[in-house]
XYZ file of C-alpha atoms in Angstrom:
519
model
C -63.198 1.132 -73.281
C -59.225 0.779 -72.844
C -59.543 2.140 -69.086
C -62.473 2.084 -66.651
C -63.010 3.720 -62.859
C -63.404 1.225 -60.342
C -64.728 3.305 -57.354
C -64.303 0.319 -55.117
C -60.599 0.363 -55.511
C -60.533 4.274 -55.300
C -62.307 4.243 -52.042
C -60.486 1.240 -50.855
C -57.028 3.378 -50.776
C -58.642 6.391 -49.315
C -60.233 4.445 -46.631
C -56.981 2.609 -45.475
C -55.265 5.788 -45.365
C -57.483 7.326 -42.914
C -58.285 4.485 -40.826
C -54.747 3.623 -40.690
C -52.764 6.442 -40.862
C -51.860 8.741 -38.501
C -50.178 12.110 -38.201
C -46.942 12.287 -36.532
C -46.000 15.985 -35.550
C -47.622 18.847 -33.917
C -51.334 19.765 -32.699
C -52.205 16.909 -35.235
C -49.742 13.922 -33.941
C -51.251 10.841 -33.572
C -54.616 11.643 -35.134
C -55.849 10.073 -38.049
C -54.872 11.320 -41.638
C -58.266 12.867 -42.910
C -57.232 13.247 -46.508
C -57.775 16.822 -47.762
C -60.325 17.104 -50.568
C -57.678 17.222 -53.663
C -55.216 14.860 -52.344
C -58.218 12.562 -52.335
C -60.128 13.497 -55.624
C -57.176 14.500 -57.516
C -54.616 11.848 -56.300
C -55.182 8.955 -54.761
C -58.765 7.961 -56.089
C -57.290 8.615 -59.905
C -54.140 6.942 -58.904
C -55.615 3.717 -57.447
C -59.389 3.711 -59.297
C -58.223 3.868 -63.326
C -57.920 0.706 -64.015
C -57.266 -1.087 -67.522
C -59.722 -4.224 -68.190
C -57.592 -6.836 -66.348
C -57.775 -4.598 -63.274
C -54.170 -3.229 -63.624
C -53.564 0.449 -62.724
C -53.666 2.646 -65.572
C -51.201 5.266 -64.176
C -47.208 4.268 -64.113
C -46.129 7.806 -63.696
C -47.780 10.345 -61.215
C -45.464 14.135 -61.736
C -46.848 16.057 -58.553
C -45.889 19.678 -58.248
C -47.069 21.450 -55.328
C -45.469 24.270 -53.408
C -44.178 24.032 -49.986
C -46.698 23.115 -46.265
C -48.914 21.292 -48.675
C -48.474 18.296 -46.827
C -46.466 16.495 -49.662
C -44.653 14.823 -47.252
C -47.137 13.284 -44.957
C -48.872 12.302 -48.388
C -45.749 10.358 -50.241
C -45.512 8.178 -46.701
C -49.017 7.268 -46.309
C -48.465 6.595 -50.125
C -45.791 4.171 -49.589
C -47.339 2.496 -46.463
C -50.721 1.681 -48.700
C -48.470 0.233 -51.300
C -46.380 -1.845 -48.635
C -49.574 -3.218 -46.600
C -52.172 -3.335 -49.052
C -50.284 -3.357 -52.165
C -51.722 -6.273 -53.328
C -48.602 -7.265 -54.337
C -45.688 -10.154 -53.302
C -42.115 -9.226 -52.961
C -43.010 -5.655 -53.378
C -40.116 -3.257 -53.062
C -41.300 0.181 -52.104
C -38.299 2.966 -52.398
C -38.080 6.527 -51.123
C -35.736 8.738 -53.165
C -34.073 11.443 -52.723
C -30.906 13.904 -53.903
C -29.036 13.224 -50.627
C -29.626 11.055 -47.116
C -30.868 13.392 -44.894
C -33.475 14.728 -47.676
C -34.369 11.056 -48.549
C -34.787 9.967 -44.585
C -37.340 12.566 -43.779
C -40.401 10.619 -46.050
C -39.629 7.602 -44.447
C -38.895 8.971 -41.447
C -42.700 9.601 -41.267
C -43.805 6.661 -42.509
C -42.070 4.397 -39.725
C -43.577 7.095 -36.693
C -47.124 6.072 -38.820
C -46.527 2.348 -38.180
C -45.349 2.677 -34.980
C -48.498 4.523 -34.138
C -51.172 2.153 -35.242
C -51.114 -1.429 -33.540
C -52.724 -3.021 -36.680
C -49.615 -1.863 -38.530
C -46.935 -2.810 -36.313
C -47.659 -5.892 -35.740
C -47.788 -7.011 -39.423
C -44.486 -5.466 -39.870
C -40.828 -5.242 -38.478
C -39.315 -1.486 -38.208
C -35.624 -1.247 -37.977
C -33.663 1.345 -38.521
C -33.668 1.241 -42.169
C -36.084 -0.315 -43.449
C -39.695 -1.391 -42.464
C -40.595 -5.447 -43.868
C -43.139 -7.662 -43.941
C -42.336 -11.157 -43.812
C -45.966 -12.991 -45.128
C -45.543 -11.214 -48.379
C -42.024 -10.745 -48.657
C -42.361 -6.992 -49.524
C -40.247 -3.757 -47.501
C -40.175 0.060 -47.664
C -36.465 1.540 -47.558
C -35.041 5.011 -48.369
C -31.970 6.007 -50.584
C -30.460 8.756 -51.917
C -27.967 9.754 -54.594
C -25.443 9.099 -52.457
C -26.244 5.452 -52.289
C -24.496 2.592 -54.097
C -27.753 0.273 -54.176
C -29.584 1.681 -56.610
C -28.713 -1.153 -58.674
C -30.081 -4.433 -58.089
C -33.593 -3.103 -57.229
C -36.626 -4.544 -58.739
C -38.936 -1.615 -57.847
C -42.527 -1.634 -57.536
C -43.137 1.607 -55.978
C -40.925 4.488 -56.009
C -41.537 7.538 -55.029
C -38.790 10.602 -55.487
C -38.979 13.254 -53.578
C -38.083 16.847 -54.371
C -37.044 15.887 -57.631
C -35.871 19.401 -58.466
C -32.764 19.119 -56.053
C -31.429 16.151 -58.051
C -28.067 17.755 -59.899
C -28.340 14.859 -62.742
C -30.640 12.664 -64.135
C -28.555 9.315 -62.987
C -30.407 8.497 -60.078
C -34.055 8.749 -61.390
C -33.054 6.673 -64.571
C -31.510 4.236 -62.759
C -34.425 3.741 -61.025
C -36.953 3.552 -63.301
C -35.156 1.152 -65.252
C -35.576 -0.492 -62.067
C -39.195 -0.996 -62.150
C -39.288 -2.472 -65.503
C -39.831 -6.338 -64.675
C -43.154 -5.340 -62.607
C -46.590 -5.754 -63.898
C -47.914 -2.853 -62.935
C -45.087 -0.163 -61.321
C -46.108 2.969 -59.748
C -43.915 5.839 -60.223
C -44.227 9.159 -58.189
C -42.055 12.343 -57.934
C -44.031 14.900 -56.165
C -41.482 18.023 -56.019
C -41.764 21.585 -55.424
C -40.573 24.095 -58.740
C -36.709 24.298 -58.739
C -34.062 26.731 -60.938
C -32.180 24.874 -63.321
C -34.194 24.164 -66.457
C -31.519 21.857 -67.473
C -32.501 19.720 -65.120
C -34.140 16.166 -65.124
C -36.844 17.874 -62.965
C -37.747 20.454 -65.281
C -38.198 18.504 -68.121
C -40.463 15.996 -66.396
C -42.183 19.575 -65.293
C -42.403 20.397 -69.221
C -43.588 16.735 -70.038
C -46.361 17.114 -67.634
C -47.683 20.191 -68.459
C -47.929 18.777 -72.173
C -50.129 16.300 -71.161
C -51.717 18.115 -68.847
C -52.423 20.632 -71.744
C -53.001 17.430 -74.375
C -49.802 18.110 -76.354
C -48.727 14.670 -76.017
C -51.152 11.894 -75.290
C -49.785 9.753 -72.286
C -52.543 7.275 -70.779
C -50.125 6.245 -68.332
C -48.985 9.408 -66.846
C -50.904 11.241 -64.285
C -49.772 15.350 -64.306
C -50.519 17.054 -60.931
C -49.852 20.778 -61.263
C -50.389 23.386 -58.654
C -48.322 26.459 -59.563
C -48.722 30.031 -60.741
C -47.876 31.011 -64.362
C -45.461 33.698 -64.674
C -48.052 35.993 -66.440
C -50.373 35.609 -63.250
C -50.206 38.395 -60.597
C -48.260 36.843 -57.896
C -49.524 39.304 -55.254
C -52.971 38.185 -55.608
C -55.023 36.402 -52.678
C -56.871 34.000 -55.660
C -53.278 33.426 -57.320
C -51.807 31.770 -53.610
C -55.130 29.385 -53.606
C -54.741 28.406 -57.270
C -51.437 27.590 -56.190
C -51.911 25.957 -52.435
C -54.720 23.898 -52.729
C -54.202 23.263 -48.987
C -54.201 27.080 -48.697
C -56.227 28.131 -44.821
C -56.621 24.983 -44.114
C -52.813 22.987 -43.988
C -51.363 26.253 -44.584
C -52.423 28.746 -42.085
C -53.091 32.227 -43.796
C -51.193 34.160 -41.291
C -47.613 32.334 -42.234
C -48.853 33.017 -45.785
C -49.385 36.400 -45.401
C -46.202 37.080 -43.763
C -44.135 35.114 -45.749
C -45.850 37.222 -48.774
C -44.725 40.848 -46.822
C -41.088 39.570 -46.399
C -41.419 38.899 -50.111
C -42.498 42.170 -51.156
C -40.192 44.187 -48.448
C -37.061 41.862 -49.430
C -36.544 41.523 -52.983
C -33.911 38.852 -52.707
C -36.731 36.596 -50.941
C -39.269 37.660 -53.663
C -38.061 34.321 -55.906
C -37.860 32.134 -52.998
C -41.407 32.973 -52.290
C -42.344 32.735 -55.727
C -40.024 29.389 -55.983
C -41.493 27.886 -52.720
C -44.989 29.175 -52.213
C -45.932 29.736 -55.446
C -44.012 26.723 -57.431
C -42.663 28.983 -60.140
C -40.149 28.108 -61.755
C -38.584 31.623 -61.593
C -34.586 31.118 -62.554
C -31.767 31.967 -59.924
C -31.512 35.112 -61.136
C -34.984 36.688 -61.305
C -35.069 40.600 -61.071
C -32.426 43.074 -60.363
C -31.551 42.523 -56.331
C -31.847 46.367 -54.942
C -33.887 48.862 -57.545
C -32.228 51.918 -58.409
C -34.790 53.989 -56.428
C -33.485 52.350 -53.430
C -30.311 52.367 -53.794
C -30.370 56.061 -54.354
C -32.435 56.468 -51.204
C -28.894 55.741 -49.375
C -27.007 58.767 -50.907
C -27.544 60.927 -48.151
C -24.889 63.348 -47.995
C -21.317 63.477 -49.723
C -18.546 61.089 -48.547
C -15.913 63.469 -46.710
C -12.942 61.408 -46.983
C -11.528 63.875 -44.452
C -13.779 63.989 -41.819
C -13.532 59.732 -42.017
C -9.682 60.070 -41.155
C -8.358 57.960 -38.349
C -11.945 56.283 -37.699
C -12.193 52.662 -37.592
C -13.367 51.442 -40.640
C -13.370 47.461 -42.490
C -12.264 46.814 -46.182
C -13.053 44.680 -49.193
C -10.499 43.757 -51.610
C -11.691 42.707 -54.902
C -8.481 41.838 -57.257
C -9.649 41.516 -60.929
C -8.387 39.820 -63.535
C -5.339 41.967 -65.266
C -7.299 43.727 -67.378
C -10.377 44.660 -65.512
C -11.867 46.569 -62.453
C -10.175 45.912 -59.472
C -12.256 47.361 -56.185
C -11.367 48.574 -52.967
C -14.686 49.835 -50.423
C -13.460 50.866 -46.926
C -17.008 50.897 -44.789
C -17.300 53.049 -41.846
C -19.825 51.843 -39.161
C -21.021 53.705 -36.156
C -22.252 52.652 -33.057
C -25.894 52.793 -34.584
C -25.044 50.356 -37.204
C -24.967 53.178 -39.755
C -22.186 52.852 -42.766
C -20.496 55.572 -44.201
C -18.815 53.399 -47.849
C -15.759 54.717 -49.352
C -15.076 52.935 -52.423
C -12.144 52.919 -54.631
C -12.105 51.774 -58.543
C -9.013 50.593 -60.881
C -8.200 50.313 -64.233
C -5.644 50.046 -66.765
C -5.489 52.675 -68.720
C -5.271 50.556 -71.728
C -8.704 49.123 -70.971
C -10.148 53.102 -70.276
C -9.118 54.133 -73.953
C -9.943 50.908 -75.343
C -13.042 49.444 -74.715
C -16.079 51.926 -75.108
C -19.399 49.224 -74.726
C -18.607 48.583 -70.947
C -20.364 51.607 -68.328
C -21.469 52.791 -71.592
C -18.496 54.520 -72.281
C -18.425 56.085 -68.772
C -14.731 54.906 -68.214
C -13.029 58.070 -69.294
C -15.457 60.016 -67.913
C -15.210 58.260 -64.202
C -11.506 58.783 -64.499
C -11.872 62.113 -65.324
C -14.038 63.037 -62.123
C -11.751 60.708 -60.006
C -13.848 57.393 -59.167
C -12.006 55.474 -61.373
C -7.964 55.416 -60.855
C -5.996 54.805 -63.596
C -3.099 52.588 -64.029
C -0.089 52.913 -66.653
C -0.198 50.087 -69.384
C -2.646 47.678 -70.569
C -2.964 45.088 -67.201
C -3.464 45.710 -63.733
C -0.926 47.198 -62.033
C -1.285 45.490 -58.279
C 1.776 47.132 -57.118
C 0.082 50.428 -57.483
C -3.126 49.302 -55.204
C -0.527 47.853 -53.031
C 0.538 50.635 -52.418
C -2.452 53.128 -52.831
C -3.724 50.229 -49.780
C -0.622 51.380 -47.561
C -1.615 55.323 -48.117
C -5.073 54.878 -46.787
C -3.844 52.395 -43.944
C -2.394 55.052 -42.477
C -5.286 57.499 -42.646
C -7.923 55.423 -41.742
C -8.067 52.781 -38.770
C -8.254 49.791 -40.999
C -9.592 46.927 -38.400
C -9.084 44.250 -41.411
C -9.404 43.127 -44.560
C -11.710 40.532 -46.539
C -10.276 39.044 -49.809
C -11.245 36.897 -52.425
C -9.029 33.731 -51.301
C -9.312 32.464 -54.390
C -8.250 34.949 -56.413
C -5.803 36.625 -54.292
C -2.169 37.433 -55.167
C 1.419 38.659 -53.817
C -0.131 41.723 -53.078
C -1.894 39.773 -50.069
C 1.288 38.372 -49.080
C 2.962 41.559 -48.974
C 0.284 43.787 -46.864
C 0.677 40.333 -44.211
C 4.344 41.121 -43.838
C 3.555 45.056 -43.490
C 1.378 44.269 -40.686
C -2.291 44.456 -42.129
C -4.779 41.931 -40.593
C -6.334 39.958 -43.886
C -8.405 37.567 -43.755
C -9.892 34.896 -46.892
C -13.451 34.333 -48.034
C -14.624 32.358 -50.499
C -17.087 33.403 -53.246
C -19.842 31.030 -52.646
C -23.209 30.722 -50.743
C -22.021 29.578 -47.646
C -19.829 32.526 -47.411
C -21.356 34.929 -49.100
C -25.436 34.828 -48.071
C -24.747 36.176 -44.221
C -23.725 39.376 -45.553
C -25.240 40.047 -48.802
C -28.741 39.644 -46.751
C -27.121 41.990 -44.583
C -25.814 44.526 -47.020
C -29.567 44.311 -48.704
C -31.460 44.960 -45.282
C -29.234 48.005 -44.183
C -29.209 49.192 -47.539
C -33.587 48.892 -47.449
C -33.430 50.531 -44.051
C -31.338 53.549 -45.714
C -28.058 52.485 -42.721
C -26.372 53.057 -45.740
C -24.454 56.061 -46.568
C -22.663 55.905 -50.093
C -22.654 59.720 -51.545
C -23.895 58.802 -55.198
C -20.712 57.226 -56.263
C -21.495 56.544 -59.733
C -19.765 53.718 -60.224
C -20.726 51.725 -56.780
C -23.862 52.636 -58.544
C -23.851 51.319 -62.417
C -22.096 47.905 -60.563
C -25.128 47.659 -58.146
C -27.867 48.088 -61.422
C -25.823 44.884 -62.949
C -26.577 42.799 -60.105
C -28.744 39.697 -59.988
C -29.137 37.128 -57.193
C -28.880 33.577 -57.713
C -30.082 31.098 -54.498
C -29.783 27.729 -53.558
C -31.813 25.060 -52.443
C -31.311 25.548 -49.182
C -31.826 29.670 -49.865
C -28.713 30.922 -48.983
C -28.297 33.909 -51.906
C -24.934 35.291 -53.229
C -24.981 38.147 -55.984
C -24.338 36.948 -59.886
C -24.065 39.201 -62.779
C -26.771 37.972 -64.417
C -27.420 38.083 -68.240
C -24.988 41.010 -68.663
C -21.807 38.607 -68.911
C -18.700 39.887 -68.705
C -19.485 43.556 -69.494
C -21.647 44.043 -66.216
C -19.459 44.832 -63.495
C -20.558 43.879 -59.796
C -16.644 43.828 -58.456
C -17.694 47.244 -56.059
C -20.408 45.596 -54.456
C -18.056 42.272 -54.059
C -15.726 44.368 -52.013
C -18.755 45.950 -50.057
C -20.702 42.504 -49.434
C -17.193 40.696 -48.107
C -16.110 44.239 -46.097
C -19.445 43.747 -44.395
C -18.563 40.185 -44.127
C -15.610 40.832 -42.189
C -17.007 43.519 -39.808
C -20.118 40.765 -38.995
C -17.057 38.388 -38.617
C -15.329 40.783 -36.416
C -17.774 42.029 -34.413
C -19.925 38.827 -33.378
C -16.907 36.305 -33.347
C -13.963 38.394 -31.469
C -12.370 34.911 -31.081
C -11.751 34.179 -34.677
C -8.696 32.329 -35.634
C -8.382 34.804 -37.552
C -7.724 37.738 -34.963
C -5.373 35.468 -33.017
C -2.888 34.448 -35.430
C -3.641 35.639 -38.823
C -3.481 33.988 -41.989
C -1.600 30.920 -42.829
C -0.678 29.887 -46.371
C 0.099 26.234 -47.476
């Protein structure tokens, strides 16, 4: 036989782990690790017992994808620490990885509060700041991150990567294998939860694993580690969550599960983040439509009377298009109950209304006909004309101020400055944009929302996707409808909510006090 199981070495890492190792946060800190049941059976005994005849590991490569509160974390540093102390090996070099510093700190992090909790620990090692060494063999544990600019150099004999799917390019991991490649036996290990980008580095180790998992590629040397749900499983199922948590009521408590699970099914831009996070699915950034049609339509509750909304206070978004396209306008009207009365305005070359009959499914002609979409003379966008269609409803409505693209902004923004109109910049990415689109998608929900069936506010919200990132801020995307789904009224809605959450919980923006400034 090629490989054998040598219990004795299986045991002998699950035994220093929980004699040695501690926990170092909450109810648990400073108790020993007690190994849950698969971390034991389906990690570390496989990891550390296959052995090849001259007692070498038989796993290189261990691909670990768990969801999030599995206790990954806790895992990779007692990991590391059995490798540094009990390695078995001299001048080892263990390495924590990671996309960035802060993300690459928090495994070791851990693992220097677990030596710094067990006397038999600390005194066979130094802990400094960076680094934890022992001098009789010559070995120490580090962290870096992508950041870094010692990658190179390393000789590796332990690495383990964490949260491999954050890693933008696959520069860092290569590097560091390459790394391990003068050691007798190396031990890889990227334990990660699912990510977005299947372009990435992450997702093709994902792919790889599940392969050998599956036995479409024979690997010896690679250990796959999947806990996920498949995208044909029913993700609202008690039996799916334990498939996928293995630490499910025990690590995880079932009360955070279950309300993390009713956020997900009352908030459908959290649905993929709890699919992404608690399920490990690799689910995309754009996933399903953000607000369903039904909903949506929930919030026409009576017709917009533009009249009645004269001289009340009222916030806009200013969407400039490209010169041939939809440029938006959406005054909102709040009340003192938080209630939003949306007056949107559309516009369009005229050009573009007679030309171009696969966009709104030929609705364009239509929509100008019943007055939601204005038409401009010629074949671009005449900006002059919403200039000055932005003047006429300044002075029938109390206009507070103004969000615009900054990025795609134009004379027309310099020109309402001079006139007196307060405007203020925002830029078009998470950051910016994922206070108030989780805004404009709970008051929407809670029907706060008054928008009078304009059809075209509604066609742009069925085009609407969300895309998230790691960190789950969300800003809305167009999806896979390209160029000819339109989200530019619900741009203007998102960043005129933007600027009345702006307004209204910061009265001392810079803004406010001294307007814009252009360099």
């Amino acid at each position: 036989m090629k490989y054998i199981y040598d219990k004795k070495k299986a045991d002998r890492a699950v035994v220093f782990i929980e004699k040695f190792i501690t926990h170092t946060k909450g109810e648990l800190g400073g108790k020993p690790f007690l190994l849950e049941e698969f971390q034991k059976d389906q990690i570390i005994r496989p990891l550390f017992g296959w052995v090849d005849k001259e007692g070498n590991r038989k796993y290189r490569t261990c691909y670990i994808e768990i969801p999030r509160k599995n206790g990954k974390s806790n895992l990779s540093a007692a990991i590391a620490l059995y490798q540094l102390f009990a390695g078995g090996e001299m001048g080892g070099e263990i390495i924590s990885a990671a996309a960035d510093r802060s993300q690459a700190s928090i495994v070791f992090g851990i693992a220097k509060q677990m030596v710094l909790n067990n006397p038999e620990l600390s005194k066979r090692a130094k802990v400094f700041r960076n680094a934890i060494t022992i001098e009789n063999t010559g070995s120490f544990y580090k962290a870096i991150s992508s950041e870094s600019n010692t990658a190179h150099g390393l000789n590796i004999s332990t690495l383990i990567f964490d949260e491999l799917h954050t890693q933008k390019s696959a520069e860092l991991w290569e590097t560091l294998i390459t790394a391990t490649g003068a050691r007798r036996q190396p031990l890889i290990i990227a334990i990660t939860t699912a990510g977005y980008d299947k372009n990435s580095i992450c997702y093709q180790m994902s792919e790889y694993a599940t392969k050998v998992r599956d036995g479409v590629i024979k690997d010896d040397t690679f250990l796959p580690v999947l806990y996920r749900a498949e995208m044909e499983d029913d993700w609202t199922s008690e039996d799916v969550w334990k498939k996928s948590n293995p630490a499910y009521g025990t690590i995880i408590k079932e009360d955070y599960f279950k309300t993390q699970f009713k956020k997900a099914k009352l908030t459908p831009s959290f649905r993929n983040t709890f699919k992404r996070l608690h399920l490990n699915m690799w689910v995309g950034s754009e996933g399903a439509l953000w607000i369903t049609d039904e909903d949506y339509m929930k919030c026409n509750i009576s017709p917009i009377d533009p009249e009645k909304l004269k001289g009340k206070e009222c916030y806009a978004g200013l969407d400039l298009a490209s010169t041939r396209d939809i440029s938006a306008l959406v005054l909102i009207f709040p009340d003192e109950d938080e209630n939003f009365d949306v007056l949107p305005f559309f516009f369009l070359p005229e050009e573009k209304v007679k030309a171009d009959k696969l966009e709104a499914g030929g609705q364009y002609q239509a929509w100008v006909d019943e007055g939601y979409i204005i038409e401009t003379e010629g074949n671009v966008q005449d900006y002059k004309y919403i200039e000055e269609k932005f003047k006429e409803l300044a002075e029938q409505y109390n206009i507070i101020s103004t969000a615009f693209d900054r990025w795609n902004s134009s004379q027309i923004v310099v020109n309402l400055i001079n006139d007196g109109a307060k405007m203020s910049p925002i830029g078009m990415g998470f950051v910016s944009l994922s206070t108030p689109t989780k805004f404009c998608e709970k008051i929407i929900l809670n029907r706060q929302v008054n928008h009078g069936g304009n059809p075209v506010l509604r066609w742009m919200f069925n085009n609407v996707h969300i895309s998230e990132d790691p960190a789950g801020n969300i800003k809305p995307n167009k999806g896979k409808s390209g160029s000819k789904g339109k989200i530019d009224g619900v741009i203007s809605l998102i960043i005129a909510l933007a600027e009345y959450l702006n307004t209204d919980n910061d009265p001392s923006s810079i803004y406010q006090d001294r307007g814009l400034r252009f360099i």
